[in-house]
Every structure is written in C-alpha cells, then in structure tokens.
Coordinates of C-alpha atoms and ligand atoms in Angstrom, one line a residue:
M1 CA 8.6 9.7 -29.5
N2 CA 6.4 11.3 -27.3
L3 CA 7.9 14.4 -25.9
A4 CA 4.8 15.3 -23.7
V5 CA 5.8 12.6 -21.0
P6 CA 8.9 10.8 -19.7
E7 CA 10.2 7.9 -21.9
I8 CA 9.7 5.5 -19.1
K9 CA 6.4 5.9 -17.2
E10 CA 5.7 4.2 -13.4
E11 CA 2.2 2.7 -13.9
C12 CA 0.5 3.6 -10.8
G13 CA 1.0 5.2 -7.0
V14 CA -1.7 3.6 -4.1
T15 CA -2.6 4.7 -0.9
G16 CA -5.1 3.6 1.9
I17 CA -6.1 5.6 5.3
F18 CA -7.4 3.9 8.0
A19 CA -8.8 6.8 10.5
P20 CA -12.2 6.4 11.8
G21 CA -13.8 9.6 12.6
E22 CA -11.7 11.5 10.3
E23 CA -12.4 12.6 6.9
A24 CA -10.5 9.5 5.7
G25 CA -11.6 10.4 1.7
R26 CA -9.7 14.1 1.9
L27 CA -6.9 12.7 3.6
A28 CA -6.5 9.9 0.7
F29 CA -6.7 12.7 -1.8
F30 CA -3.9 14.3 -0.1
S31 CA -1.7 11.4 0.0
L32 CA -2.7 10.6 -3.4
F33 CA -1.5 14.2 -4.9
A34 CA 1.6 13.6 -3.5
L35 CA 1.8 10.3 -5.8
Q36 CA 0.7 12.1 -8.8
H37 CA 4.4 11.3 -10.3
R38 CA 3.4 7.8 -10.7
G39 CA 0.4 8.3 -12.8
Q40 CA -1.3 10.9 -14.7
E41 CA -3.8 9.5 -16.5
S42 CA -6.7 8.9 -13.5
A43 CA -7.5 9.0 -10.1
G44 CA -9.8 7.6 -7.6
I45 CA -10.5 7.4 -3.9
A46 CA -13.0 4.6 -2.6
V47 CA -14.4 5.5 0.9
A48 CA -16.1 3.2 3.7
D49 CA -18.2 4.7 6.6
G50 CA -18.5 1.2 8.2
S51 CA -21.6 0.1 6.4
K52 CA -21.0 1.1 2.7
I53 CA -18.4 1.6 -0.2
T54 CA -18.6 4.9 -2.3
V55 CA -16.2 5.3 -5.3
H56 CA -15.2 8.1 -6.9
K57 CA -13.4 8.1 -10.1
D58 CA -12.0 9.4 -13.4
M59 CA -9.8 10.2 -15.9
G60 CA -7.3 13.3 -15.4
L61 CA -5.1 14.4 -12.6
V62 CA -5.8 14.3 -9.1
T63 CA -6.9 17.8 -8.7
Q64 CA -8.8 17.5 -11.8
V65 CA -11.1 14.6 -10.6
F66 CA -11.1 15.5 -7.0
T67 CA -12.7 19.4 -6.7
E68 CA -13.6 20.7 -3.7
D69 CA -17.1 19.7 -4.1
V70 CA -16.6 16.1 -4.8
L71 CA -14.0 16.3 -1.5
S72 CA -16.3 17.8 0.8
K73 CA -18.7 14.9 0.0
L74 CA -16.2 11.8 0.5
G75 CA -16.2 11.8 3.9
G76 CA -15.6 7.9 5.0
G77 CA -13.5 6.6 8.0
I78 CA -11.5 4.5 5.6
A79 CA -10.3 4.9 2.1
I80 CA -8.1 3.9 -0.7
G81 CA -6.4 5.7 -3.5
H82 CA -5.2 5.1 -6.9
T83 CA -3.6 7.3 -9.7
R84 CA -2.7 5.5 -13.1
Y85 CA -0.9 5.5 -15.9
S86 CA -2.0 2.8 -18.3
T87 CA -0.6 0.1 -20.3
T88 CA -2.3 -3.1 -19.1
G89 CA -5.7 -2.1 -20.1
S90 CA -6.1 0.7 -22.1
S91 CA -6.8 3.9 -20.8
I92 CA -10.7 4.4 -20.8
L93 CA -12.8 5.2 -17.6
R94 CA -14.1 1.3 -17.2
N95 CA -10.5 0.5 -16.4
V96 CA -9.8 3.3 -13.7
Q97 CA -9.2 2.0 -10.2
P98 CA -10.5 1.4 -7.5
I99 CA -12.3 -1.1 -8.9
E100 CA -15.5 -2.6 -6.7
C101 CA -16.4 -6.4 -6.5
T102 CA -18.7 -8.3 -4.1
R103 CA -17.9 -11.3 -2.9
K104 CA -20.1 -14.4 -2.8
N105 CA -21.3 -13.7 0.8
N106 CA -22.3 -10.0 -0.8
E107 CA -19.2 -8.7 1.0
C108 CA -18.2 -5.6 -0.8
F109 CA -14.9 -4.5 -1.2
A110 CA -13.0 -2.3 -3.5
L111 CA -9.0 -2.7 -5.0
A112 CA -6.2 -0.8 -6.2
H113 CA -3.3 -2.1 -7.6
N114 CA 0.3 -0.8 -8.7
G115 CA 2.4 -3.3 -10.6
D116 CA 1.9 -5.8 -13.2
L117 CA 1.1 -9.7 -13.3
V118 CA 2.9 -12.0 -15.5
N119 CA -0.1 -14.8 -15.6
A120 CA -2.8 -12.7 -15.8
A121 CA -3.7 -13.6 -19.2
E122 CA -3.6 -17.3 -17.9
V123 CA -5.5 -17.0 -14.8
R124 CA -7.9 -14.9 -16.7
A125 CA -8.3 -17.3 -19.2
E126 CA -8.8 -20.4 -16.8
M127 CA -11.7 -18.2 -14.7
E128 CA -13.3 -17.2 -18.3
A129 CA -13.6 -21.2 -18.8
E130 CA -15.4 -21.8 -15.3
G131 CA -17.7 -18.8 -16.5
V132 CA -16.2 -15.9 -14.5
E133 CA -16.6 -12.9 -16.5
F134 CA -14.8 -9.6 -16.6
E135 CA -15.7 -6.1 -17.4
T136 CA -12.4 -4.3 -17.7
T137 CA -9.1 -4.9 -19.8
N138 CA -6.9 -4.6 -16.9
D139 CA -5.0 -7.4 -14.6
T140 CA -6.4 -5.7 -11.5
E141 CA -9.7 -7.1 -12.3
V142 CA -8.1 -10.8 -12.4
I143 CA -7.1 -10.3 -8.6
A144 CA -10.4 -9.0 -7.5
K145 CA -12.2 -11.5 -9.2
I146 CA -10.3 -14.4 -7.8
I147 CA -11.1 -12.7 -4.2
A148 CA -14.8 -12.4 -5.4
N149 CA -15.3 -15.9 -6.2
S150 CA -13.4 -17.7 -3.8
S151 CA -15.1 -19.9 -1.3
A152 CA -13.1 -18.8 1.8
E153 CA -14.8 -17.8 4.8
T154 CA -13.0 -14.5 5.4
I155 CA -11.7 -12.1 3.2
E156 CA -8.1 -12.2 4.7
E157 CA -8.1 -15.8 3.1
A158 CA -9.5 -15.4 0.0
I159 CA -7.0 -12.8 -0.6
T160 CA -4.2 -15.4 0.4
E161 CA -5.6 -17.7 -2.4
A162 CA -5.1 -14.9 -4.8
M163 CA -1.6 -14.2 -3.6
Q164 CA -1.0 -18.0 -4.2
R165 CA -2.3 -17.8 -7.5
I166 CA -1.2 -14.7 -9.2
K167 CA 2.4 -14.0 -10.5
G168 CA 4.3 -10.8 -10.9
A169 CA 4.4 -7.7 -9.4
Y170 CA 2.2 -6.0 -6.9
A171 CA 1.4 -3.7 -4.1
V172 CA -2.4 -3.5 -3.7
V173 CA -4.4 -2.0 -1.1
I174 CA -7.8 -3.4 -0.4
L175 CA -10.7 -1.5 1.3
T176 CA -13.8 -3.5 2.9
K177 CA -16.7 -1.7 4.9
D178 CA -14.6 -1.7 8.1
K179 CA -11.1 -3.0 7.2
L180 CA -7.9 -1.8 5.1
I181 CA -6.0 -4.8 3.9
A182 CA -2.3 -4.3 1.9
I183 CA -0.5 -6.8 0.2
R184 CA 2.9 -7.0 -1.4
D185 CA 4.1 -9.7 -3.8
A186 CA 6.6 -12.1 -2.6
F187 CA 9.7 -10.3 -4.0
G188 CA 8.5 -6.9 -2.9
I189 CA 9.3 -5.3 -6.6
R190 CA 7.0 -2.4 -6.2
P191 CA 7.4 -0.5 -3.5
L192 CA 4.8 -0.3 -0.1
C193 CA 5.1 1.0 3.2
I194 CA 2.8 1.4 6.3
G195 CA 2.8 4.7 8.6
K196 CA 0.8 6.0 11.7
I197 CA -1.4 9.6 11.8
N198 CA -1.2 11.0 15.1
G199 CA -0.4 8.1 16.4
E200 CA -3.5 6.4 16.5
H201 CA -4.6 6.1 13.1
Y202 CA -3.0 4.3 9.9
I203 CA -1.8 4.8 6.0
V204 CA -0.2 2.8 4.1
A205 CA 1.1 4.2 0.5
S206 CA 3.5 3.6 -2.5
E207 CA 6.1 6.2 -1.0
T208 CA 6.8 8.2 2.2
C209 CA 6.3 11.1 0.6
A210 CA 2.5 10.2 0.8
L211 CA 2.8 9.8 4.5
N212 CA 4.7 13.0 4.9
V213 CA 1.8 15.3 3.2
I214 CA -0.5 14.5 5.8
G215 CA 2.0 14.6 8.7
A216 CA 2.3 10.9 9.2
S217 CA 5.3 9.3 10.4
F218 CA 6.8 6.1 8.9
T219 CA 6.7 2.7 10.7
R220 CA 8.3 0.2 7.9
A221 CA 7.9 -1.0 4.6
V222 CA 5.2 -3.8 3.9
E223 CA 7.5 -6.7 3.7
P224 CA 7.5 -9.1 0.4
G225 CA 4.4 -11.8 0.6
E226 CA 3.2 -10.0 3.3
M227 CA -0.8 -9.1 4.2
I228 CA -1.4 -6.1 6.8
V229 CA -4.8 -6.0 7.8
I230 CA -6.3 -2.9 9.7
D231 CA -9.4 -2.6 11.6
E232 CA -10.6 -1.5 14.6
S233 CA -9.1 -4.2 16.7
G234 CA -5.8 -3.0 15.1
V235 CA -3.2 -4.3 13.2
K236 CA -2.6 -8.1 12.1
E237 CA 0.9 -8.8 10.5
I238 CA 0.5 -11.9 8.4
Q239 CA 3.3 -13.6 6.2
A240 CA 0.3 -14.9 3.4
I241 CA 2.8 -16.3 1.2
P242 CA 6.4 -16.8 1.5
M243 CA 9.0 -14.1 0.7
E244 CA 10.9 -15.0 -2.0
R245 CA 13.5 -12.2 -1.3
H246 CA 13.9 -8.6 -1.5
A247 CA 13.5 -7.5 -5.4
L248 CA 12.6 -4.0 -5.4
C249 CA 12.6 -2.0 -8.5
I250 CA 15.9 -0.3 -8.5
F251 CA 14.3 2.4 -10.9
E252 CA 12.5 3.5 -8.0
F253 CA 16.0 4.8 -6.8
I254 CA 17.4 5.9 -10.4
Y255 CA 14.3 7.6 -11.8
F256 CA 10.6 6.8 -10.4
A257 CA 10.4 7.7 -6.3
R258 CA 10.2 11.1 -5.6
P259 CA 13.4 12.7 -4.4
D260 CA 12.0 13.2 -0.7
S261 CA 11.1 9.5 -0.4
M262 CA 12.5 7.0 1.6
M263 CA 13.7 3.3 0.7
Y264 CA 15.5 0.8 2.4
G265 CA 16.4 3.4 4.9
R266 CA 17.9 6.2 2.8
T267 CA 16.1 9.1 0.7
L268 CA 16.3 9.0 -3.0
H269 CA 17.8 12.5 -3.0
E270 CA 20.9 11.5 -1.2
A271 CA 21.5 8.4 -3.2
R272 CA 20.7 10.0 -6.5
R273 CA 23.3 12.4 -5.0
R274 CA 25.8 10.1 -4.5
M275 CA 25.2 8.1 -7.6
G276 CA 26.3 11.6 -9.3
H277 CA 29.8 11.4 -7.5
E278 CA 30.3 7.8 -8.6
L279 CA 29.4 8.9 -11.9
A280 CA 32.1 11.8 -11.7
R281 CA 34.7 9.1 -10.3
E282 CA 33.8 6.7 -13.3
H283 CA 33.5 9.2 -16.4
P284 CA 35.2 12.3 -15.3
V285 CA 35.2 15.1 -17.7
P286 CA 38.3 17.2 -16.1
N287 CA 38.1 20.4 -18.3
A288 CA 34.1 21.0 -18.2
H289 CA 33.1 24.5 -17.3
I290 CA 29.6 23.5 -16.2
V291 CA 27.7 20.5 -15.0
F292 CA 23.8 20.8 -15.8
P293 CA 21.0 18.6 -15.1
I294 CA 18.0 17.1 -17.3
P295 CA 15.2 18.3 -14.7
D296 CA 13.8 17.2 -12.4
T297 CA 15.1 13.6 -11.9
G298 CA 18.9 14.6 -13.3
T299 CA 19.1 17.2 -10.8
P300 CA 20.6 15.4 -7.5
A301 CA 22.7 13.3 -9.7
A302 CA 24.0 16.4 -11.2
I303 CA 24.7 18.2 -7.7
G304 CA 26.6 15.0 -6.9
F305 CA 28.6 15.3 -10.1
A306 CA 29.4 19.0 -9.6
E307 CA 30.4 18.1 -5.7
A308 CA 32.7 15.5 -6.7
S309 CA 34.4 16.6 -9.7
R310 CA 34.8 20.3 -8.3
I311 CA 32.7 21.7 -11.6
P312 CA 30.4 24.5 -10.9
Y313 CA 26.7 23.2 -11.0
A314 CA 24.4 25.6 -13.1
E315 CA 21.0 25.5 -14.7
G316 CA 21.3 24.6 -18.8
V317 CA 18.0 24.1 -19.2
I318 CA 14.7 25.2 -18.1
K319 CA 11.9 22.6 -18.0
N320 CA 8.4 23.4 -18.8
R321 CA 6.3 22.1 -15.8
Y322 CA 3.2 21.9 -17.3
I323 CA 3.9 19.7 -20.2
H324 CA 1.4 17.0 -19.5
R325 CA -0.2 13.9 -21.5
T326 CA -3.6 15.2 -20.2
F327 CA -2.9 18.5 -21.8
I328 CA -1.2 17.6 -24.9
Q329 CA -2.6 14.5 -26.8
P330 CA 0.4 13.1 -29.0
N331 CA 0.1 14.1 -32.7
Q332 CA 2.1 14.6 -35.6
R333 CA 2.3 18.6 -34.6
M334 CA 3.4 18.1 -31.1
R335 CA 6.2 15.6 -31.7
D336 CA 7.4 17.9 -34.6
L337 CA 7.8 20.6 -31.9
G338 CA 10.3 18.1 -30.3
V339 CA 11.9 18.7 -27.1
R340 CA 11.4 22.3 -27.0
M341 CA 8.2 21.9 -25.7
K342 CA 9.6 20.3 -22.5
L343 CA 13.2 22.3 -22.4
T344 CA 14.1 25.6 -23.0
P345 CA 17.9 26.0 -23.2
L346 CA 19.7 28.9 -21.1
K347 CA 22.2 30.7 -23.4
E348 CA 23.9 32.6 -20.6
S349 CA 25.0 28.9 -18.9
L350 CA 26.0 27.3 -22.2
A351 CA 27.4 29.6 -24.9
G352 CA 31.1 29.1 -25.4
R353 CA 31.4 26.4 -22.4
R354 CA 32.2 22.9 -22.5
V355 CA 29.2 21.3 -20.6
V356 CA 28.4 18.2 -19.0
M357 CA 25.0 17.2 -18.9
V358 CA 23.8 14.8 -16.7
E359 CA 20.6 12.5 -17.4
D360 CA 18.8 10.0 -15.6
S361 CA 18.4 7.7 -18.6
I362 CA 18.7 7.4 -22.2
V363 CA 15.5 5.0 -23.5
R364 CA 15.5 5.4 -27.2
G365 CA 17.9 8.2 -27.8
T366 CA 15.9 10.5 -29.7
T367 CA 14.9 13.0 -26.8
T368 CA 18.6 13.1 -25.4
G369 CA 19.9 13.4 -29.5
Q370 CA 17.4 16.5 -29.7
T371 CA 18.5 17.9 -26.2
V372 CA 22.1 17.7 -27.1
K373 CA 21.2 19.7 -30.4
M374 CA 19.2 22.1 -28.8
I375 CA 22.5 22.7 -26.2
R376 CA 25.0 22.9 -29.0
D377 CA 22.3 25.3 -30.7
A378 CA 22.7 27.3 -27.9
G379 CA 26.3 27.9 -28.0
A380 CA 27.9 25.0 -26.0
V381 CA 31.2 24.1 -27.5
E382 CA 31.6 20.5 -26.3
V383 CA 28.5 18.9 -24.6
H384 CA 29.6 15.5 -22.4
V385 CA 26.6 13.5 -21.7
R386 CA 26.5 11.4 -18.1
I387 CA 24.0 8.8 -17.4
A388 CA 23.0 8.3 -13.7
A389 CA 22.1 4.8 -14.3
P390 CA 23.7 1.9 -16.4
P391 CA 22.4 1.1 -20.2
Y392 CA 18.7 0.2 -20.1
K393 CA 18.3 -3.1 -22.4
W394 CA 15.5 -5.0 -21.3
P395 CA 11.8 -4.2 -21.2
C396 CA 10.3 -4.5 -17.7
F397 CA 7.0 -6.8 -17.2
Y398 CA 6.6 -5.7 -13.5
G399 CA 4.5 -2.5 -14.0
I400 CA 6.8 0.0 -15.9
D401 CA 6.1 1.2 -19.3
T402 CA 9.2 1.0 -21.5
A403 CA 9.8 1.0 -25.1
S404 CA 9.8 -2.6 -26.8
Q405 CA 13.3 -3.9 -26.6
N406 CA 13.7 -3.0 -30.5
E407 CA 13.4 0.5 -29.3
L408 CA 15.8 0.4 -26.7
I409 CA 19.1 2.0 -28.0
A410 CA 21.2 0.1 -25.7
A411 CA 20.4 -3.4 -26.7
K412 CA 21.3 -2.8 -30.1
L413 CA 24.4 -0.3 -29.9
S414 CA 27.5 0.3 -28.4
V415 CA 28.1 3.5 -25.7
E416 CA 30.0 4.6 -28.6
E417 CA 27.3 4.2 -31.4
I418 CA 24.8 5.5 -28.7
R419 CA 27.1 8.6 -28.0
D420 CA 27.5 8.6 -32.3
Y421 CA 24.0 8.8 -32.6
I422 CA 22.8 11.7 -30.0
G423 CA 25.9 13.5 -31.2
A424 CA 27.6 14.2 -27.7
D425 CA 31.3 14.8 -27.6
S426 CA 31.5 12.0 -25.0
L427 CA 28.8 9.8 -23.2
G428 CA 29.5 8.0 -20.0
Y429 CA 26.9 5.4 -18.1
L430 CA 27.0 5.0 -14.3
S431 CA 27.9 0.7 -13.6
I432 CA 25.7 -1.3 -11.9
Q433 CA 28.4 -1.6 -8.9
G434 CA 28.9 2.2 -8.7
L435 CA 25.1 2.4 -8.6
T436 CA 24.5 0.2 -5.6
R437 CA 27.5 1.6 -4.2
A438 CA 25.6 4.8 -4.1
I439 CA 22.6 3.6 -2.7
G440 CA 24.3 1.5 -0.4
V441 CA 22.4 -1.4 -0.7
K442 CA 23.4 -5.0 -2.2
K443 CA 22.4 -5.4 -5.8
E444 CA 20.6 -8.7 -4.8
N445 CA 18.5 -6.9 -2.9
F446 CA 16.8 -5.4 -6.3
C447 CA 15.0 -6.2 -9.4
R448 CA 17.6 -4.9 -12.1
A449 CA 16.2 -6.7 -15.0
C450 CA 16.0 -3.6 -17.0
L451 CA 19.7 -3.5 -16.9
D452 CA 21.0 -7.0 -17.0
G453 CA 18.1 -9.2 -18.2
K454 CA 17.8 -11.7 -14.8
Y455 CA 14.0 -11.3 -14.3
P456 CA 13.6 -12.1 -10.6
I457 CA 9.9 -13.7 -11.7
P458 CA 10.0 -15.8 -14.8
I459 CA 8.1 -14.3 -17.7
P460 CA 6.0 -16.8 -19.5
D461 CA 6.4 -16.9 -23.3
A462 CA 2.9 -15.3 -23.6
A463 CA 3.4 -12.4 -22.0
K464 CA 6.8 -12.0 -23.6
L465 CA 5.0 -12.1 -27.1
Q466 CA 2.1 -9.5 -25.8
K467 CA 2.8 -8.1 -23.0
F468 CA -1.2 -8.3 -22.1
I469 CA -3.9 -9.1 -24.3
F470 CA -7.2 -8.7 -23.3
E471 CA -9.9 -8.1 -25.7
D472 CA -12.9 -6.2 -23.9
K473 CA -16.0 -7.9 -25.0
K474 CA -18.4 -5.0 -24.7
S475 CA -16.1 -2.7 -26.7
G476 CA -13.5 -4.8 -29.0
D477 CA -11.0 -2.9 -26.8
K478 CA -7.6 -4.7 -27.1
A479 CA -5.1 -3.4 -24.4
K480 CA -1.8 -5.2 -26.1
K481 CA 1.8 -4.4 -25.6
D482 CA 4.1 -5.6 -27.9
I483 CA 8.1 -6.1 -27.1
Ligands
SF4_1 FE1 12.3 -2.3 -12.6 FE2 13.5 -2.6 -14.7 FE3 12.9 -4.7 -12.7 FE4 10.9 -3.3 -14.2 S1 12.6 -4.8 -15.0 S2 10.7 -3.7 -11.9 S3 11.8 -1.3 -14.3 S4 14.3 -3.0 -12.5

C-alpha cells in the first residue's frame, strides 16, 4: 500500500501548441500545469522554432522542472508537453518524454504519448530482429522508432504506418520543426481534444482544463483513429486508420479527469454529482446525520448523494494536499504512518454521528479500512461507505496503473466480505447502469474492462503475464508489471 499517492494512477497527460509568433513553450507549460493530476513523476516540453527542435525535461512536478529561468529560454512557435507517471518503463530520466528521434531523411521529430500499447513487446522484438536499437524501456519509443525507420515519403505516412502496426491505447502528440500532429487510437480509449487559441492558433490536449487555463476555446475531441496535422497551411483532419468504436476509459469520468474538464459534452463535476444522486437511490442510508467525501475526487458524488437523500453535506476529513510521491519516497516508516499522512478527521463533524462516507473506488481495501477506523476513532457511531463506481475487478492494460488482479479486493471478495474487511456498517457500490445513467452516455461508448472484464482490444498472453518487460541493455533495468 502506498498512501502517498492514489491507488489507481493515470499514466500521462499530453499537450500540443501551434502558435507561431507566440511563446508556445510557455503556453505548453501552463496547459501541462493544468494536467499535473495525470502524472507527477516527470515533465517535459519540446519546442520548434521553424528550424530546430529543443527539448527540456526532467524528473519532478511541472513547476519543479520548469523554473522561470528555463521558461524564459523555451520560446518556440510550436510545442508539445508531457507529464508522466510511469509503469511501462521505470522511473528514470531516460524514459522521460517527449522523446526525440530522427527519420531516415534527417527529419527530426519529438513525440509524447499517453496510454499503453498491448503489442509493444512483440513489435519491439520484431524491430530488434531487424537491427533497430532502442534506448529506453518505454513503449513510446516503439511508436517513435516505427516512424523513424519508415521509408514513407512524408511523416504523415510514416505515422499512419505506425498506427497500423501498434495496438492498444494511445493519445500521441508529435512535433516536427514546422508541424504539430496529434493521433488517437482506433477506440479513443485515452482522451484527446482540440481547441483554438485567440481564434487563430491551436492546442491539442488530454483534457479541456488544459485549454481553459490558456483561454483557448474547445473545438472538438480528436476522433478514434484520426490524425490531426496543423501547420502554416491550416488544419488537416485525416482518418488515418478506421475507427473501431468510441471506447473512452470510463475511469476518466469516475476519477481521473479534472472535474472542470468536459468529455462527451458534459463536465466531469456534473457527471460525478449525478453519480451521487444514483448512488443515493441505489443504496440509501435513511438515518444518517451527515454525508462527507474522501476528497477531492469523492467530493462531487458526496454533494450529489447529500442532495438526493436530503442529508446534510459536511467535511468529515481534511486532505493534506501536499502529500506527494515526489516528496515522500514510499518506505516502511511512511507506510506505517498510514492514512493519517493524507487525511485528518474532523472530530466536530463526526463525533456521535451516523455518517455516510463517499469514495470513488476501493482498490485493495487497506486504505478504505484504515480510513473507516480513523472515522470511528474520531467518534462516529456508524460508518456507511458508498462507492461512486462499480467494483474494480480486472486490471487495466491501456495506460492506467492498477494493482495486480490478485490484489484487487473486489476480484476476491463479495460486497459483504469487503464490508466486513473494511469494518463499515454498510457498503454500497454504484451499478454500471447507475453509472452510465449518471454520465448520460450509453455504456457501449466506454471501455469499462476493469469493471466487467470485457476488453475492447484483445490482450495478448504475453501482456497478461507481464504487462511489459523491456530489458534496458545499458543499465540492466527491467520495466515490468505483473498482473
Ligand atoms: Fe479505463 Fe478500466 Fe478501460 Fe483501463 S480497463 S482504460 S481503467 S475503463
């Protein structure tokens, strides 16, 4: 258990700016800063000024990597940015994105990726057999090396070749010295949208919050299988590979995306509030005194639960916002401090009360169990736990870092057994029907594999055994995730 970071972690956020004549690097910084929640281990920006590409990247938060001194030198008219939490490829500087590559015709490009490829190991092995050398342990380099080694005339054709060869989830931004290119996988599993800056320049980003922060207006989502090419001549919209279907990750709605972001035309905050309404209908707690969230992601659902059940909403715990992986290396002493590192109970809200605690998910159950105990220790007489999502039973292979399946408590125990394990008086999960009703989008438009085991993109056995193994020849470093 690592209490310094959430139990389910998004892997990356990406952004791309096309703004000749403006400080594109600085705009990329602002939009990347808005995507900080999608990855906190490293950050990077690549800028192009029409003749060359420059990359600055390092381990740390966006504001740690990009000091004013660095920002003032970034410049550029086109930029891409990336913020990362790693699972495919270990957390070392060599794996930090954007990564740079050169095509056979000496055309330089930089590339940043959100998602996970399910056939990266296979493609990499094929390419290594052809003599292609890899420098990093991440699957992003597989995409870059296909493009770099393609004999296609144009980079757009080379990228199309890559899209035809790779399988999995990807939202990718690519920078050449004079173009910004964005692509999305055939199922649109990871989010990617386009916006306009001042009506004349462009931004692409994982979430609309990255548009809002620089005053850009949302245009539309990049479609599954689509390639967007932006250069001085304008925007080209190319259906590079056939769209399979829309299968956006449903956890973007439940948990990952920022509440002020919009997906499928609705704000996440509103959808999460309605999840609280549905949860209150499905699992009411008639005699409770207060409803409180585990902040921040449980907050809109707790507000919704309180509204629908007419039980007062209160703050039951205060979150320490500064607990962070970058600051706290997970070691035994920190783990022993437990959930109190992250949450402090508000005794005046809890003492002598029957309380409803709303959370977005239970992964291993240990954190929830510790939280319930803390709430009881603070004087609550009954603790009723309500989860604004269905039970999380299957691992993710598409860019989310989850526990291995044998650690997922809902894969092993019934709801009643989980209730007993976490020490709650009652436990209720939102149903998939309630969840999609709250979002207002048909369940067929989502990937929901970690909830129902139906993976939209088949997972090869190799990926199932070990999510990804690349041995880094330089360091012997193995990037591996067992499931
Ligand atoms: Fe999202 Fe779950 Fe699908 Fe992974 S398996 S993309 S977390 S819905």
